[in-house]
XYZ file of C-alpha atoms in Angstrom:
720
model
C 84.570 -160.245 -188.871
C 87.727 -158.173 -188.550
C 89.690 -160.739 -190.523
C 87.097 -160.670 -193.353
C 87.282 -156.914 -193.582
C 91.056 -157.036 -193.690
C 91.036 -159.526 -196.530
C 88.589 -157.398 -198.419
C 91.020 -154.503 -198.292
C 94.095 -156.523 -199.251
C 92.815 -157.598 -202.673
C 92.327 -154.133 -204.222
C 95.609 -152.937 -202.709
C 97.464 -155.917 -204.156
C 95.847 -155.299 -207.533
C 96.977 -151.691 -207.474
C 100.549 -152.647 -206.606
C 100.665 -155.069 -209.493
C 99.500 -152.338 -211.875
C 102.106 -149.946 -210.544
C 104.691 -152.592 -211.187
C 103.910 -152.534 -214.901
C 105.127 -148.958 -215.172
C 103.846 -146.127 -217.400
C 105.120 -145.700 -220.960
C 103.532 -142.221 -221.240
C 101.354 -143.146 -224.247
C 97.564 -143.077 -224.492
C 95.903 -146.416 -224.953
C 93.961 -147.400 -228.074
C 90.324 -146.175 -228.061
C 87.865 -148.872 -227.179
C 84.668 -149.752 -229.059
C 81.907 -147.272 -228.116
C 79.107 -148.818 -226.120
C 75.738 -149.075 -227.877
C 73.263 -146.647 -226.339
C 69.766 -147.842 -227.022
C 66.648 -149.473 -225.710
C 64.121 -152.125 -226.573
C 60.536 -151.487 -227.633
C 59.497 -153.314 -224.473
C 61.100 -150.454 -222.537
C 59.906 -147.572 -224.698
C 56.903 -145.637 -223.392
C 56.924 -143.472 -226.532
C 57.999 -143.960 -230.129
C 59.094 -141.566 -232.845
C 60.129 -142.097 -236.462
C 61.825 -139.543 -238.697
C 62.590 -140.289 -242.341
C 66.000 -138.822 -243.081
C 66.653 -139.777 -246.700
C 65.173 -141.635 -249.654
C 67.256 -142.956 -252.535
C 66.129 -144.689 -255.718
C 68.584 -146.872 -257.641
C 67.451 -148.683 -260.802
C 63.868 -148.501 -259.535
C 64.685 -149.812 -256.061
C 63.451 -147.436 -253.362
C 65.386 -147.289 -250.081
C 64.041 -145.289 -247.138
C 66.325 -144.388 -244.230
C 64.738 -143.395 -240.942
C 65.638 -142.912 -237.300
C 63.543 -144.713 -234.736
C 63.734 -143.432 -231.165
C 61.703 -142.660 -228.110
C 60.487 -139.113 -227.488
C 63.804 -138.235 -225.822
C 65.846 -139.315 -228.830
C 67.145 -142.601 -227.379
C 67.641 -145.158 -230.144
C 65.266 -148.122 -230.252
C 67.298 -151.068 -231.436
C 64.883 -153.959 -232.002
C 62.267 -152.675 -234.470
C 63.520 -155.208 -237.021
C 62.962 -158.143 -234.645
C 60.152 -157.002 -232.352
C 57.254 -159.503 -232.653
C 54.570 -156.888 -231.993
C 54.969 -154.983 -235.273
C 51.477 -155.605 -236.670
C 51.553 -152.764 -239.209
C 54.430 -151.465 -241.294
C 53.378 -149.917 -244.581
C 55.260 -147.779 -247.072
C 53.906 -145.912 -250.068
C 55.408 -143.796 -252.826
C 53.834 -141.316 -255.229
C 54.848 -138.516 -257.581
C 53.370 -135.029 -257.718
C 52.260 -134.341 -261.287
C 51.587 -130.799 -262.606
C 48.173 -130.320 -264.233
C 47.340 -128.590 -267.487
C 44.364 -126.425 -268.349
C 42.934 -122.932 -268.183
C 44.338 -121.057 -265.206
C 46.444 -122.545 -262.447
C 45.586 -126.046 -261.302
C 47.044 -127.654 -258.226
C 49.367 -130.583 -258.963
C 47.997 -134.029 -258.145
C 49.531 -137.121 -256.583
C 49.884 -140.206 -258.743
C 50.620 -143.337 -256.756
C 53.040 -145.843 -258.269
C 51.182 -148.774 -256.704
C 47.582 -149.279 -257.820
C 45.040 -152.058 -258.093
C 42.099 -152.444 -260.431
C 39.475 -153.593 -257.948
C 36.315 -155.420 -258.976
C 33.144 -154.735 -256.988
C 31.915 -157.151 -254.370
C 28.473 -157.936 -255.744
C 27.108 -158.732 -252.290
C 28.119 -155.264 -251.018
C 26.602 -153.162 -253.827
C 23.880 -150.937 -252.295
C 20.403 -151.000 -253.765
C 20.122 -148.604 -256.703
C 23.862 -148.551 -257.396
C 24.108 -151.537 -259.712
C 24.561 -149.295 -262.747
C 27.365 -147.357 -261.056
C 29.306 -150.391 -259.837
C 32.273 -151.638 -261.780
C 36.054 -152.136 -261.633
C 37.772 -149.050 -260.249
C 41.359 -148.010 -259.671
C 42.459 -147.872 -256.051
C 45.968 -146.740 -255.072
C 47.659 -148.671 -252.307
C 50.815 -148.974 -250.213
C 53.178 -151.842 -249.558
C 52.142 -153.628 -246.345
C 53.114 -157.289 -246.696
C 56.894 -156.974 -246.404
C 57.134 -155.401 -242.956
C 60.300 -156.412 -241.093
C 61.536 -158.565 -243.959
C 62.348 -155.347 -245.793
C 64.093 -153.766 -242.782
C 67.789 -153.588 -242.033
C 69.554 -151.706 -239.234
C 72.861 -150.257 -240.473
C 73.364 -148.481 -237.137
C 71.614 -148.734 -233.773
C 68.279 -146.954 -234.058
C 68.829 -146.146 -237.752
C 66.856 -148.327 -240.145
C 66.544 -148.809 -243.881
C 63.381 -150.023 -245.538
C 63.867 -151.344 -249.077
C 60.685 -151.503 -251.128
C 59.858 -154.913 -252.522
C 58.032 -153.131 -255.356
C 60.467 -151.891 -257.990
C 59.335 -148.693 -259.758
C 60.442 -150.128 -263.083
C 57.935 -152.967 -262.838
C 54.765 -151.447 -261.413
C 51.420 -152.799 -262.585
C 50.259 -150.842 -265.614
C 46.894 -149.065 -265.301
C 45.141 -147.807 -268.420
C 44.992 -144.022 -268.503
C 47.692 -143.541 -265.845
C 51.259 -142.543 -266.565
C 53.181 -144.562 -263.970
C 56.627 -144.033 -265.442
C 59.322 -143.044 -262.987
C 59.845 -139.261 -263.171
C 62.916 -138.360 -261.060
C 62.616 -134.612 -261.704
C 59.190 -134.437 -259.997
C 58.560 -134.129 -256.291
C 57.946 -137.536 -254.731
C 56.434 -138.501 -251.402
C 57.170 -141.571 -249.332
C 54.589 -142.322 -246.657
C 55.056 -144.548 -243.649
C 52.612 -146.074 -241.207
C 53.787 -148.125 -238.261
C 51.804 -149.625 -235.397
C 52.929 -151.807 -232.513
C 50.925 -154.398 -230.592
C 47.673 -153.336 -232.297
C 47.817 -150.337 -229.954
C 46.561 -147.071 -231.422
C 48.639 -145.218 -228.850
C 51.739 -146.770 -230.459
C 50.951 -145.598 -233.983
C 53.063 -143.474 -236.308
C 52.090 -141.792 -239.577
C 54.816 -139.786 -241.242
C 56.005 -138.811 -244.707
C 58.977 -137.418 -246.578
C 58.856 -135.260 -249.722
C 61.922 -135.220 -251.958
C 63.196 -134.872 -255.530
C 64.957 -138.058 -256.671
C 67.024 -136.241 -259.316
C 68.757 -134.174 -256.641
C 68.342 -136.474 -253.676
C 67.242 -133.466 -251.628
C 64.204 -132.996 -249.460
C 61.533 -130.910 -251.175
C 60.795 -127.479 -249.763
C 57.269 -126.546 -248.694
C 56.947 -124.387 -251.804
C 57.713 -127.373 -254.043
C 55.329 -129.903 -252.585
C 51.615 -130.074 -251.761
C 50.239 -130.189 -248.237
C 47.177 -127.856 -248.350
C 45.858 -129.015 -244.967
C 47.350 -128.997 -241.525
C 45.614 -131.827 -239.699
C 45.922 -130.184 -236.308
C 44.617 -126.789 -237.414
C 41.975 -128.051 -239.803
C 40.498 -131.467 -239.038
C 41.339 -131.656 -235.353
C 39.628 -128.369 -234.598
C 36.450 -130.460 -234.425
C 37.494 -134.092 -234.553
C 39.155 -135.846 -231.640
C 42.655 -137.284 -231.613
C 42.467 -139.452 -228.506
C 43.713 -142.467 -230.411
C 44.557 -144.382 -227.238
C 40.896 -144.484 -226.185
C 39.218 -147.008 -228.469
C 35.703 -145.842 -227.526
C 36.416 -142.237 -228.528
C 35.228 -141.153 -231.996
C 38.685 -139.942 -232.945
C 39.759 -139.210 -236.503
C 41.484 -142.526 -237.157
C 40.631 -144.663 -240.169
C 41.389 -147.882 -242.027
C 41.420 -150.216 -239.075
C 43.063 -147.735 -236.727
C 46.112 -147.037 -238.891
C 45.562 -143.724 -240.733
C 45.669 -140.360 -238.960
C 47.664 -137.977 -241.161
C 46.156 -136.171 -244.161
C 49.521 -136.128 -245.940
C 49.390 -139.927 -245.940
C 45.714 -139.901 -246.922
C 46.562 -137.920 -250.057
C 48.698 -140.806 -251.293
C 45.714 -143.072 -251.909
C 42.781 -140.664 -252.068
C 43.895 -139.388 -255.458
C 41.946 -137.718 -258.246
C 41.540 -141.016 -260.131
C 40.595 -143.322 -257.218
C 37.016 -144.574 -256.896
C 34.834 -147.019 -254.991
C 33.959 -150.076 -257.121
C 30.626 -150.760 -255.402
C 29.124 -147.271 -255.726
C 31.354 -145.489 -258.247
C 31.884 -142.715 -255.693
C 35.178 -140.854 -256.200
C 37.700 -141.369 -253.415
C 39.456 -138.114 -254.279
C 40.184 -136.541 -250.900
C 38.644 -133.160 -251.717
C 35.513 -134.673 -253.229
C 35.045 -137.232 -250.488
C 35.551 -134.844 -247.550
C 33.246 -132.219 -249.067
C 30.520 -134.788 -249.671
C 30.813 -136.317 -246.216
C 30.415 -132.947 -244.521
C 27.454 -132.211 -246.786
C 25.870 -135.478 -245.565
C 25.726 -136.617 -249.182
C 28.166 -139.516 -249.504
C 27.723 -143.265 -249.760
C 30.488 -145.757 -250.376
C 31.624 -149.251 -249.440
C 34.785 -148.637 -247.519
C 37.408 -150.407 -245.502
C 36.524 -154.028 -244.723
C 33.693 -154.132 -247.268
C 31.262 -152.300 -244.998
C 28.703 -149.802 -246.298
C 29.550 -146.279 -245.172
C 26.516 -143.985 -245.225
C 27.243 -140.389 -244.226
C 23.750 -139.026 -244.842
C 23.208 -138.213 -241.161
C 26.333 -136.122 -240.665
C 25.549 -132.722 -239.162
C 28.011 -130.001 -240.076
C 28.005 -127.182 -237.504
C 29.482 -124.459 -239.701
C 29.029 -122.581 -242.980
C 29.652 -125.004 -245.837
C 30.057 -122.112 -248.224
C 33.004 -120.660 -246.323
C 35.908 -122.891 -247.372
C 38.084 -121.442 -244.624
C 36.126 -123.321 -241.982
C 38.409 -126.246 -242.839
C 40.992 -124.671 -245.143
C 42.808 -122.680 -242.495
C 45.210 -120.046 -243.786
C 47.717 -117.758 -242.126
C 50.738 -118.052 -239.882
C 51.874 -121.585 -239.135
C 49.817 -123.114 -241.935
C 51.172 -124.813 -245.077
C 52.481 -122.404 -247.722
C 49.990 -123.806 -250.221
C 47.041 -123.582 -247.834
C 45.322 -121.204 -250.267
C 45.342 -123.765 -253.067
C 41.694 -124.519 -252.326
C 40.975 -121.290 -254.205
C 42.048 -122.905 -257.490
C 39.385 -124.967 -259.141
C 39.377 -128.694 -259.689
C 36.446 -130.403 -261.323
C 35.919 -133.043 -258.638
C 36.437 -130.718 -255.685
C 34.106 -128.077 -257.120
C 31.633 -130.625 -258.403
C 31.266 -132.176 -254.978
C 29.117 -129.151 -254.091
C 28.044 -127.773 -257.458
C 27.099 -130.940 -259.343
C 25.501 -134.335 -258.846
C 27.848 -135.911 -261.360
C 31.042 -137.797 -260.536
C 32.461 -137.412 -264.030
C 34.920 -134.480 -264.344
C 33.916 -133.822 -267.969
C 30.221 -133.650 -267.070
C 30.986 -131.454 -264.051
C 32.827 -128.960 -266.263
C 29.960 -128.855 -268.755
C 27.369 -128.307 -266.021
C 29.359 -125.584 -264.296
C 30.052 -123.767 -267.555
C 26.367 -123.865 -268.387
C 25.440 -122.547 -264.936
C 28.022 -119.816 -264.467
C 29.451 -118.648 -267.792
C 26.482 -116.468 -268.579
C 26.911 -114.236 -265.510
C 30.563 -114.609 -264.501
C 33.925 -114.045 -266.091
C 36.122 -117.085 -266.612
C 38.714 -115.831 -264.102
C 36.192 -116.289 -261.298
C 37.138 -119.976 -261.466
C 40.074 -120.161 -263.898
C 42.475 -117.934 -261.984
C 46.231 -117.780 -262.182
C 48.408 -118.889 -259.279
C 48.111 -116.664 -256.202
C 44.977 -114.987 -257.592
C 41.687 -115.331 -255.778
C 39.955 -117.958 -257.915
C 37.335 -119.524 -255.699
C 38.021 -116.722 -253.253
C 34.469 -115.569 -253.898
C 33.510 -118.381 -251.523
C 35.014 -116.471 -248.623
C 33.966 -112.908 -249.422
C 30.725 -113.394 -247.500
C 32.620 -114.347 -244.350
C 35.363 -111.748 -244.829
C 32.825 -108.938 -245.127
C 31.170 -110.091 -241.910
C 34.507 -110.361 -240.126
C 35.487 -106.860 -241.226
C 32.506 -105.178 -239.636
C 32.626 -107.461 -236.596
C 36.138 -106.262 -235.879
C 35.325 -102.647 -236.642
C 32.006 -101.997 -234.871
C 31.900 -101.641 -231.080
C 28.722 -101.202 -229.036
C 28.701 -101.323 -225.233
C 26.821 -100.079 -222.212
C 28.524 -97.178 -220.418
C 29.088 -99.047 -217.144
C 28.212 -96.464 -214.510
C 25.273 -95.047 -216.427
C 22.440 -97.474 -215.590
C 19.857 -96.474 -212.985
C 16.401 -97.787 -212.045
C 14.043 -95.231 -210.529
C 10.268 -95.111 -210.407
C 9.837 -98.027 -212.782
C 12.049 -96.445 -215.429
C 15.482 -97.626 -216.512
C 17.943 -95.028 -217.770
C 21.313 -95.843 -219.305
C 23.842 -94.722 -221.911
C 25.435 -96.717 -224.732
C 28.624 -96.115 -226.714
C 28.715 -96.805 -230.466
C 32.178 -96.538 -232.035
C 34.346 -98.129 -234.702
C 37.697 -99.741 -233.914
C 39.476 -96.376 -234.295
C 37.191 -94.602 -231.860
C 35.175 -92.810 -234.537
C 31.613 -92.126 -233.387
C 28.804 -94.092 -235.054
C 25.110 -93.196 -235.352
C 22.574 -94.433 -232.837
C 20.994 -97.726 -234.041
C 17.638 -96.137 -234.904
C 19.465 -93.844 -237.342
C 22.014 -96.358 -238.658
C 20.643 -97.783 -241.925
C 23.280 -100.548 -241.918
C 21.737 -102.255 -238.910
C 19.094 -104.940 -238.964
C 19.170 -105.694 -235.254
C 20.530 -104.019 -232.138
C 19.475 -105.247 -228.712
C 20.800 -104.636 -225.213
C 20.615 -107.677 -222.917
C 20.843 -107.249 -219.148
C 21.325 -110.080 -216.675
C 21.134 -109.443 -212.928
C 22.889 -111.618 -210.366
C 26.300 -112.520 -211.779
C 26.863 -114.802 -208.784
C 23.512 -116.599 -209.131
C 23.478 -117.163 -212.904
C 21.315 -114.087 -213.612
C 18.351 -115.491 -211.699
C 17.571 -112.130 -210.010
C 16.207 -110.606 -213.189
C 16.781 -109.974 -216.864
C 15.757 -107.498 -219.531
C 16.180 -106.994 -223.270
C 15.812 -103.609 -224.943
C 15.437 -103.153 -228.685
C 17.697 -100.213 -229.551
C 16.849 -100.314 -233.243
C 13.413 -98.788 -232.709
C 14.252 -96.734 -229.641
C 15.160 -93.065 -230.047
C 17.776 -91.796 -227.606
C 16.771 -88.949 -225.323
C 20.155 -87.322 -225.776
C 23.513 -88.044 -227.349
C 26.670 -86.809 -228.993
C 30.027 -88.150 -230.145
C 28.776 -91.719 -230.386
C 27.384 -91.902 -226.822
C 23.591 -91.926 -226.536
C 21.303 -91.858 -223.499
C 18.036 -93.768 -223.192
C 15.099 -93.869 -220.820
C 12.553 -96.727 -220.915
C 9.797 -98.180 -218.766
C 10.948 -101.312 -216.924
C 9.253 -104.117 -215.000
C 12.460 -105.091 -213.168
C 11.983 -105.707 -209.431
C 14.100 -103.017 -207.814
C 14.259 -104.923 -204.505
C 16.122 -107.735 -206.309
C 18.208 -105.926 -208.855
C 19.255 -102.553 -207.423
C 22.343 -103.827 -205.595
C 22.841 -106.987 -207.629
C 25.959 -107.487 -209.711
C 24.911 -107.434 -213.354
C 26.198 -107.880 -216.891
C 25.236 -106.090 -220.099
C 25.687 -107.313 -223.676
C 24.750 -105.725 -226.981
C 24.167 -107.887 -230.033
C 24.131 -106.208 -233.444
C 23.350 -107.359 -236.966
C 24.876 -105.312 -239.775
C 24.221 -105.734 -243.495
C 27.390 -106.256 -245.543
C 28.371 -106.127 -249.196
C 30.517 -108.882 -250.718
C 31.924 -106.557 -253.363
C 33.258 -103.877 -251.038
C 33.616 -106.197 -247.995
C 32.102 -103.477 -245.793
C 28.867 -102.630 -244.051
C 26.176 -101.104 -246.267
C 22.708 -99.671 -245.852
C 20.481 -102.733 -245.872
C 19.144 -103.476 -249.342
C 21.644 -101.258 -251.195
C 24.652 -103.563 -251.640
C 25.761 -104.481 -255.164
C 26.313 -108.058 -253.915
C 24.792 -108.062 -250.468
C 25.235 -111.060 -248.183
C 22.047 -113.033 -247.642
C 22.503 -112.880 -243.876
C 23.861 -109.842 -242.043
C 26.942 -110.002 -239.859
C 26.375 -110.841 -236.201
C 28.440 -108.597 -233.937
C 28.528 -109.774 -230.317
C 29.379 -107.143 -227.740
C 31.797 -107.654 -224.885
C 30.349 -108.060 -221.396
C 30.138 -104.899 -219.305
C 29.896 -105.549 -215.570
C 27.954 -103.049 -213.408
C 25.240 -102.604 -210.847
C 22.418 -100.109 -210.682
C 23.917 -98.404 -207.641
C 26.973 -97.361 -209.632
C 29.373 -99.364 -207.467
C 32.844 -100.153 -208.788
C 34.683 -103.474 -208.447
C 31.619 -105.533 -209.321
C 32.546 -109.194 -209.917
C 31.633 -110.779 -213.269
C 29.818 -114.059 -213.733
C 32.092 -117.090 -213.521
C 33.764 -117.973 -216.841
C 33.320 -121.581 -217.912
C 33.277 -121.361 -221.699
C 34.685 -119.083 -224.393
C 33.426 -118.055 -227.799
C 36.751 -119.208 -229.238
C 36.111 -122.757 -228.007
C 32.693 -122.878 -229.635
C 34.067 -121.359 -232.845
C 36.476 -124.292 -233.194
C 33.613 -126.279 -234.688
C 30.876 -123.746 -235.232
C 32.099 -121.232 -237.787
C 32.852 -117.644 -236.914
C 29.523 -116.548 -235.455
C 27.383 -119.328 -236.833
C 25.665 -117.831 -239.859
C 25.648 -119.594 -243.197
C 25.523 -117.813 -246.538
C 22.144 -119.086 -247.591
C 20.220 -119.671 -244.371
C 20.350 -119.296 -240.629
C 21.964 -122.275 -238.920
C 21.167 -121.416 -235.330
C 18.105 -120.645 -233.252
C 16.910 -117.086 -232.650
C 17.397 -116.191 -236.327
C 21.107 -116.755 -235.931
C 21.515 -113.739 -233.661
C 22.825 -115.514 -230.573
C 26.539 -116.112 -230.774
C 27.942 -114.774 -227.520
C 28.172 -117.888 -225.392
C 30.384 -116.278 -222.757
C 27.442 -114.801 -220.907
C 24.800 -113.235 -223.127
C 23.052 -116.558 -223.736
C 22.926 -117.207 -219.997
C 20.898 -114.049 -219.351
C 17.918 -116.110 -220.528
C 19.281 -119.663 -220.357
C 19.375 -119.943 -216.575
C 17.645 -122.053 -213.910
C 14.868 -119.476 -213.471
C 13.376 -120.007 -216.937
C 9.866 -121.018 -215.911
C 8.557 -122.905 -218.954
C 11.406 -125.421 -218.846
C 10.491 -126.347 -215.271
C 7.646 -128.431 -216.709
C 9.958 -130.867 -218.506
C 12.577 -133.479 -217.736
C 15.900 -132.160 -216.521
C 17.617 -133.053 -219.826
C 15.183 -130.730 -221.621
C 15.701 -127.634 -219.450
C 17.174 -124.607 -221.217
C 19.509 -123.849 -218.290
C 22.728 -123.318 -220.272
C 24.827 -125.900 -218.415
C 22.105 -128.449 -219.100
C 21.177 -127.361 -222.610
C 24.664 -127.545 -224.131
C 25.611 -130.848 -222.511
C 22.312 -132.490 -223.416
C 22.454 -131.299 -227.036
C 26.021 -132.390 -227.681
C 25.613 -135.584 -225.691
C 22.288 -136.453 -227.325
C 20.575 -137.033 -223.979
C 17.736 -134.540 -224.470
C 14.320 -136.172 -224.835
C 11.619 -133.734 -225.978
C 14.114 -131.141 -227.215
C 16.299 -133.754 -228.918
C 18.130 -132.755 -232.081
C 20.144 -134.932 -234.444
C 23.760 -133.982 -233.812
C 26.788 -136.016 -234.816
C 29.302 -134.804 -232.260
C 32.758 -135.487 -233.765
C 34.587 -135.661 -230.443
C 34.308 -137.935 -227.425
C 31.535 -136.518 -225.280
C 33.532 -137.407 -222.167
C 36.339 -135.085 -223.221
C 35.216 -131.931 -221.436
C 38.371 -130.274 -222.785
C 36.878 -130.174 -226.267
C 34.812 -127.178 -225.098
C 36.303 -126.131 -221.758
C 39.779 -124.774 -221.147
C 42.034 -125.705 -218.261
C 40.891 -123.902 -215.113
C 37.222 -123.720 -216.121
C 36.155 -126.948 -214.405
C 36.973 -126.156 -210.791
C 33.224 -125.958 -210.012
C 33.994 -122.752 -208.165
C 31.284 -120.106 -207.953
C 28.354 -122.525 -207.779
C 27.774 -122.131 -204.049
C 25.143 -119.406 -204.538
C 23.500 -120.733 -207.710
C 19.955 -122.059 -207.140
C 18.675 -125.460 -208.161
C 17.317 -126.142 -211.635
C 13.616 -127.152 -211.517
C 12.197 -129.986 -213.588
C 9.668 -132.815 -213.404
C 10.346 -136.515 -213.078
C 8.991 -139.225 -215.380
C 5.767 -139.315 -213.339
C 5.230 -135.573 -213.644
C 6.222 -134.756 -210.068
C 7.913 -131.390 -209.524
C 11.579 -131.944 -208.677
C 14.872 -130.054 -208.728
C 18.588 -130.586 -209.251
C 21.401 -128.734 -207.524
C 23.843 -126.856 -209.831
C 26.594 -129.461 -210.260
C 24.054 -132.270 -210.255
C 22.115 -130.720 -213.139
C 25.272 -130.563 -215.257
C 26.271 -134.143 -214.429
C 22.809 -135.571 -215.047
C 22.463 -133.672 -218.322
C 25.182 -135.970 -219.720
C 24.953 -139.122 -217.622
C 21.182 -139.220 -217.271
C 19.178 -139.636 -214.039
C 20.739 -142.966 -213.038
C 19.755 -143.970 -209.524
C 23.358 -144.694 -208.460
C 24.386 -141.191 -209.541
C 21.374 -139.567 -207.873
C 22.125 -141.372 -204.632
C 25.764 -140.260 -204.702
C 24.717 -136.642 -205.240
C 22.252 -136.713 -202.341
C 24.847 -138.234 -200.040
C 27.115 -135.274 -200.718
C 24.673 -132.461 -200.069
C 23.156 -132.082 -203.496
C 19.613 -132.414 -204.756
C 18.928 -134.893 -207.516
C 15.354 -135.580 -208.617
C 14.225 -134.376 -205.181
C 11.098 -132.336 -204.367
C 11.416 -128.630 -205.034
C 12.646 -126.647 -202.096
C 14.940 -129.470 -200.945
C 18.182 -127.821 -201.967
C 19.786 -125.062 -199.952
C 22.333 -123.061 -201.987
C 25.881 -123.966 -200.989
C 25.022 -127.379 -199.525
C 26.461 -129.232 -202.497
C 30.012 -130.474 -201.775
C 30.824 -131.908 -205.212
C 33.747 -129.520 -205.778
C 35.678 -130.939 -202.810
C 36.346 -134.180 -204.654
C 35.314 -133.511 -208.226
C 36.577 -129.998 -208.909
C 39.369 -129.769 -211.476
C 42.676 -130.716 -209.848
C 41.107 -132.591 -206.912
C 41.629 -136.271 -206.094
C 38.622 -137.344 -208.168
C 38.375 -134.207 -210.267
C 36.400 -134.160 -213.496
C 39.760 -133.910 -215.245
C 40.738 -137.271 -213.741
C 37.527 -139.277 -213.984
C 36.908 -138.145 -217.573
C 39.360 -138.649 -220.468
C 39.926 -134.892 -220.700
C 42.532 -133.528 -223.091
C 42.979 -129.790 -222.651
C 44.545 -128.002 -225.622
């Protein structure tokens, strides 16, 4: 062993001595060839493509792009990887439009097909509308044959389609126009895996070779801020109803615009495929077409949870949005006609709208110049409501409530956002509703008592400077509520005028909104003993989360869209003052039909309610609790004192469900395996009433957010 070690040392020493024998000439050696730093797609857990330049030479389009993982490491085998099942490239020009007032420029795709209808797919009653229609397309057949790799991780795609020889389409100017903004779109998918999918685009001006600025091009929508406020983007989960189309390849609206142009149509139904027209019609539940794969697409059962009249529900404006986000305010026949006309012909739409609106409106209402309001009248209803919602403040004075001798006394503050005193509701002619809601037992989901007091018809006993005192008879049980932690909410409805965008005396507005503004009041925590440091009810949902899909306070222009005349919009606690386990009438139904808030919302959105079932097309994956809940709201903390929710079983027997169990069953249904698991862990599930003892449920130990089998681990939750 010693000899082996010695020999091992001799060799490197001998090598060194030989090198020393060569001497040193004092000059640096020649630089070697840099090593290639890169990785294979088999090694890449993430992929990213960025188009860096597009050049067009004699009609030949060449697209340069970098292809890396998320950390910027070059991926060097895209051109040879056998799992590239999708690689499509498209190119279009942005063409200015002529006419009265400003019109948004429209994309004209260089590659189009005249598609004949499939006679077997024509829906009944659409035979007269069927016929050959133009459908833009992208280049998908070339794939890796059109790829070269000039440098590791840097690729060039050369279009097989030359712009000088595109297929002519009657009525379309497809000539190459280098001075116009152009867009190249790219879609790439690996291994038929939606989690390894890329949609990207690049806007540029061929004449200069430079990338187009935001001001020069047309985006209008930000997918994340607009579509994905409601729709899911869990593309990796194939069972999730995520916003991914065309065989799991299309996810970006900028790419969608390339083919869903103003001249595209469905050959089987004649329905326009124009993106604005199509999206409006779908959300109106008024669209039928034969789409991808030759399958009939009927959207007549879509339920839209917001105000269709308020364009800003989808067309989000403001900081971080595209610079042309307000372009929806400028009219286009198809986009406007999708709501205002039954015709699909732009000429007919114009004639119908002129006939309907010219008599009472000036032309500039629709035909506005750039940056003017145009269709801004669509949002005045919502803006007026927002203005007063932000300006009017009504709240219980926390230490003012007392219950003595069957009478409840309290004081309320009515102010604007600047602290200016407002009249009491009974003297405020702008108000159509003003009610104080009280829920007692913050720690037991308000099951100790509740009360609602109509302030609109109640005269204060005293008041000054916007603070008014009241005294009313009350049936509250003082033995239950006197020391209980409680919460107070005031909901107000104020009439608003669309001309002045302010609150007005009801019935006096020059253009009064059909529905008044709903103004939810912030929660005020108190108890009737005047104690300080009272703990609020646990927070498991926010109004902001609900407003992602349901518009800002849930009132449409023409009719109420929610129960209770549209007045209930404060889901952070006000709704729970009534929607709690103690609501007696719901105890006579199945658990999925109870109005207990944690049951009601899950059952409605998950479509598990039976008697109280409503048709709802939930656009997200119901298993993604993060679509409504924020991180930290699913710990299951604070349920240890909450009582069971009563119900009846399918045989009519009186049963109950412990707090966590009721929420779980409201989505998953009363499956015997689930019920057994709940019982094993201290809960009550379809058990006789009186079985459950508050605090016995141990679900949170394993299933609370962050635990070993937390709801955030056993569900495909994606918190924002």
